[in-house]
Coordinates of N, CA and C in Angstrom, one line a residue:
M1 N 19.7 -30.8 -37.3 CA 18.4 -31.5 -37.4 C 17.3 -31.6 -36.8
L2 N 18.3 -32.1 -36.2 CA 16.9 -33.1 -34.9 C 16.5 -32.6 -34.0
N3 N 17.9 -31.2 -33.7 CA 17.6 -30.4 -32.4 C 16.4 -28.8 -33.0
I4 N 16.4 -28.9 -33.8 CA 16.0 -27.9 -34.6 C 14.1 -28.5 -34.4
S5 N 13.9 -29.9 -35.0 CA 13.4 -30.7 -35.0 C 12.1 -29.8 -34.0
L6 N 12.9 -31.0 -32.4 CA 12.5 -30.8 -31.6 C 11.9 -29.9 -30.5
Y7 N 13.5 -28.5 -31.1 CA 12.3 -27.0 -30.6 C 11.2 -26.8 -31.0
N8 N 11.2 -27.2 -32.3 CA 9.9 -26.8 -32.5 C 9.4 -27.9 -32.3
R9 N 8.8 -29.3 -32.4 CA 7.4 -29.3 -31.5 C 7.7 -29.1 -29.9
K10 N 8.2 -28.6 -29.5 CA 8.2 -28.3 -28.0 C 7.7 -26.9 -28.2
L11 N 8.3 -25.8 -29.0 CA 7.6 -24.5 -29.2 C 6.2 -24.6 -29.6
M12 N 5.5 -25.2 -30.6 CA 4.3 -25.6 -31.0 C 3.8 -26.3 -29.7
F13 N 4.3 -26.8 -28.5 CA 3.4 -27.8 -27.7 C 3.3 -26.8 -26.7
V14 N 3.7 -25.3 -26.9 CA 4.2 -24.5 -25.4 C 2.9 -23.4 -25.8
K15 N 2.4 -23.9 -27.7 CA 1.9 -23.0 -27.8 C -0.1 -23.2 -28.1
K16 N 0.3 -24.3 -28.0 CA -1.3 -25.1 -28.0 C -1.5 -24.8 -26.7
M17 N -0.4 -25.1 -25.7 CA -0.9 -25.2 -24.1 C -1.5 -23.7 -23.9
T18 N -0.4 -22.4 -24.1 CA -1.3 -20.9 -24.1 C -2.1 -20.5 -25.0
I19 N -2.5 -21.1 -25.5 CA -4.1 -21.3 -26.1 C -5.3 -21.5 -25.1
M20 N -4.4 -22.9 -24.9 CA -5.6 -24.1 -24.0 C -6.0 -23.1 -22.6
K21 N -4.3 -22.4 -22.0 CA -5.2 -21.5 -21.2 C -5.9 -20.3 -21.8
S22 N -5.3 -19.8 -22.5 CA -6.4 -18.7 -22.2 C -7.9 -18.9 -22.7
F23 N -7.6 -19.8 -23.7 CA -9.6 -20.8 -23.7 C -9.9 -20.6 -22.8
K24 N -9.0 -21.5 -22.0 CA -9.8 -21.6 -19.9 C -9.8 -20.4 -19.5
L25 N -8.9 -19.4 -19.5 CA -9.3 -18.4 -18.8 C -10.9 -17.5 -19.2
V26 N -11.0 -17.2 -20.1 CA -12.5 -16.8 -21.4 C -13.2 -17.5 -20.4
F27 N -12.5 -18.9 -20.6 CA -14.3 -19.8 -20.4 C -14.6 -19.4 -19.1
L28 N -13.6 -19.8 -17.8 CA -13.6 -19.0 -16.4 C -14.3 -17.7 -15.9
L29 N -13.6 -16.6 -16.8 CA -14.5 -15.3 -16.8 C -15.8 -14.8 -17.5
I30 N -16.5 -16.2 -18.2 CA -18.0 -16.1 -18.9 C -18.3 -16.6 -17.4
A31 N -17.8 -17.4 -17.1 CA -19.1 -18.1 -15.6 C -19.1 -17.6 -15.0
I32 N -17.7 -17.0 -14.4 CA -18.3 -16.3 -13.2 C -18.8 -14.8 -13.8
T33 N -18.9 -14.5 -14.4 CA -19.8 -13.0 -14.6 C -21.2 -13.7 -15.2
T34 N -21.2 -14.6 -15.7 CA -22.7 -14.7 -16.1 C -23.4 -15.6 -14.5
L35 N -22.6 -16.3 -13.3 CA -22.6 -16.9 -12.6 C -22.9 -15.5 -11.5
G36 N -22.3 -14.8 -11.8 CA -22.1 -13.1 -10.5 C -23.9 -12.9 -11.5
G37 N -23.8 -12.7 -12.5 CA -25.7 -12.0 -12.8 C -26.5 -12.3 -12.6
F38 N -26.5 -14.5 -12.3 CA -28.1 -14.8 -12.1 C -27.7 -14.5 -10.3
V39 N -26.9 -14.1 -9.6 CA -27.1 -14.1 -8.1 C -27.4 -12.4 -7.7
W40 N -26.8 -11.4 -8.5 CA -27.1 -10.2 -8.5 C -28.7 -10.3 -9.1
S41 N -29.0 -10.5 -10.0 CA -30.7 -10.4 -10.6 C -31.5 -11.4 -9.7
C42 N -31.0 -12.4 -8.8 CA -31.8 -13.0 -7.5 C -32.0 -12.4 -7.0
S43 N -31.1 -11.8 -6.5 CA -31.5 -10.7 -5.1 C -32.2 -10.0 -4.7
D44 N -32.6 -10.5 -3.1 CA -33.8 -9.5 -2.7 C -33.6 -8.3 -2.5
N45 N -34.3 -6.8 -3.6 CA -34.3 -5.9 -2.5 C -34.8 -5.9 -1.7
S46 N -33.9 -5.6 -0.6 CA -34.4 -4.4 0.7 C -34.7 -3.7 0.9
S47 N -34.2 -2.3 -0.1 CA -35.0 -0.8 -0.4 C -36.0 -0.8 -1.2
S48 N -37.0 0.2 0.5 CA -38.5 0.1 -0.1 C -38.6 1.2 -1.7
D49 N -39.4 0.5 -2.4 CA -39.0 1.0 -3.7 C -40.1 1.8 -3.6
T50 N -40.8 3.1 -2.8 CA -42.0 3.8 -2.4 C -41.9 5.2 -3.8
T51 N -41.0 5.3 -4.8 CA -41.3 6.4 -5.5 C -43.0 6.7 -6.3
T52 N -43.1 7.5 -6.1 CA -45.0 7.7 -6.9 C -44.3 8.9 -7.6
D53 N -45.3 8.4 -8.7 CA -44.9 9.6 -10.0 C -46.4 9.7 -9.7
S54 N -47.0 11.8 -10.6 CA -47.8 11.3 -11.4 C -48.5 11.2 -12.3
F55 N -47.8 10.1 -13.3 CA -48.1 9.8 -14.2 C -49.2 9.4 -14.5
N56 N -50.3 9.2 -15.4 CA -51.7 8.5 -15.8 C -50.8 7.5 -16.6
R57 N -51.0 6.2 -16.1 CA -50.7 4.8 -17.5 C -51.8 4.8 -18.0
E58 N -53.2 4.2 -16.9 CA -54.4 4.5 -17.7 C -54.8 5.3 -19.1
E59 N -54.8 6.5 -18.4 CA -54.8 7.7 -19.6 C -53.7 7.3 -20.8
M60 N -52.5 7.3 -20.6 CA -51.9 7.1 -22.3 C -52.5 5.3 -22.8
L61 N -52.1 4.4 -22.2 CA -53.1 2.9 -23.3 C -54.3 3.7 -23.5
S62 N -55.1 4.6 -23.2 CA -56.6 4.6 -23.5 C -56.5 5.4 -24.6
N63 N -55.2 6.8 -24.6 CA -55.0 7.7 -25.4 C -54.2 6.5 -27.0
W64 N -53.5 5.5 -26.4 CA -52.8 4.7 -28.1 C -53.9 3.8 -28.1
A65 N -55.6 3.1 -27.3 CA -56.1 2.4 -28.1 C -57.1 3.2 -28.6
D66 N -57.3 4.1 -28.3 CA -57.9 5.1 -28.8 C -57.6 5.8 -30.5
N67 N -56.8 6.6 -30.4 CA -55.8 7.0 -31.5 C -55.0 6.0 -32.0
I68 N -54.4 5.4 -31.8 CA -53.4 4.2 -32.7 C -53.5 3.2 -32.8
I69 N -54.1 2.1 -32.2 CA -54.5 1.0 -32.3 C -55.5 0.7 -33.0
I70 N -57.0 1.4 -31.7 CA -58.1 0.9 -32.9 C -58.7 1.6 -34.6
P71 N -57.5 2.7 -35.2 CA -58.0 3.3 -36.3 C -57.1 2.4 -37.1
S72 N -56.1 1.7 -36.6 CA -54.7 0.9 -37.0 C -55.4 -0.4 -37.7
Y73 N -55.8 -1.2 -36.7 CA -56.9 -2.6 -36.9 C -57.9 -1.6 -37.7
Q74 N -58.7 -1.1 -37.5 CA -60.0 -0.9 -39.1 C -59.0 -0.5 -40.2
S75 N -58.2 0.3 -40.4 CA -57.6 0.2 -41.3 C -56.7 -0.6 -42.1
L76 N -56.4 -1.7 -41.8 CA -56.3 -3.3 -41.5 C -57.3 -4.0 -42.0
R77 N -58.7 -3.9 -41.2 CA -59.5 -4.6 -41.9 C -60.5 -4.3 -43.1
S78 N -59.8 -2.8 -43.4 CA -60.6 -2.5 -44.5 C -60.2 -3.0 -45.9
V79 N -57.9 -3.2 -45.5 CA -58.1 -3.3 -46.9 C -57.8 -4.9 -47.1
L80 N -58.0 -5.5 -46.0 CA -57.7 -7.2 -46.0 C -59.2 -7.4 -46.1
M81 N -60.9 -6.7 -46.2 CA -61.7 -7.2 -46.5 C -62.2 -6.5 -48.5
F82 N -61.8 -5.8 -48.7 CA -61.2 -5.3 -50.0 C -62.6 -4.4 -50.5

């Protein structure tokens, strides 16, 4: 009876140690991934980004303002004013 109890305690200890090792491994992987992400995102881009496009952002923003934002604002204002 004593041997079974001792075996069960050893088995529980081994299971706890296995769980602790897996938590440590997961924590280590998360820490390394996070650190790698910080290093990668803060690295200097030595390549020159000279891509030019013919997309006119000013025209797009003017269109949004004239056709979407201002009419929506006026509609909201008229609803709130009763």
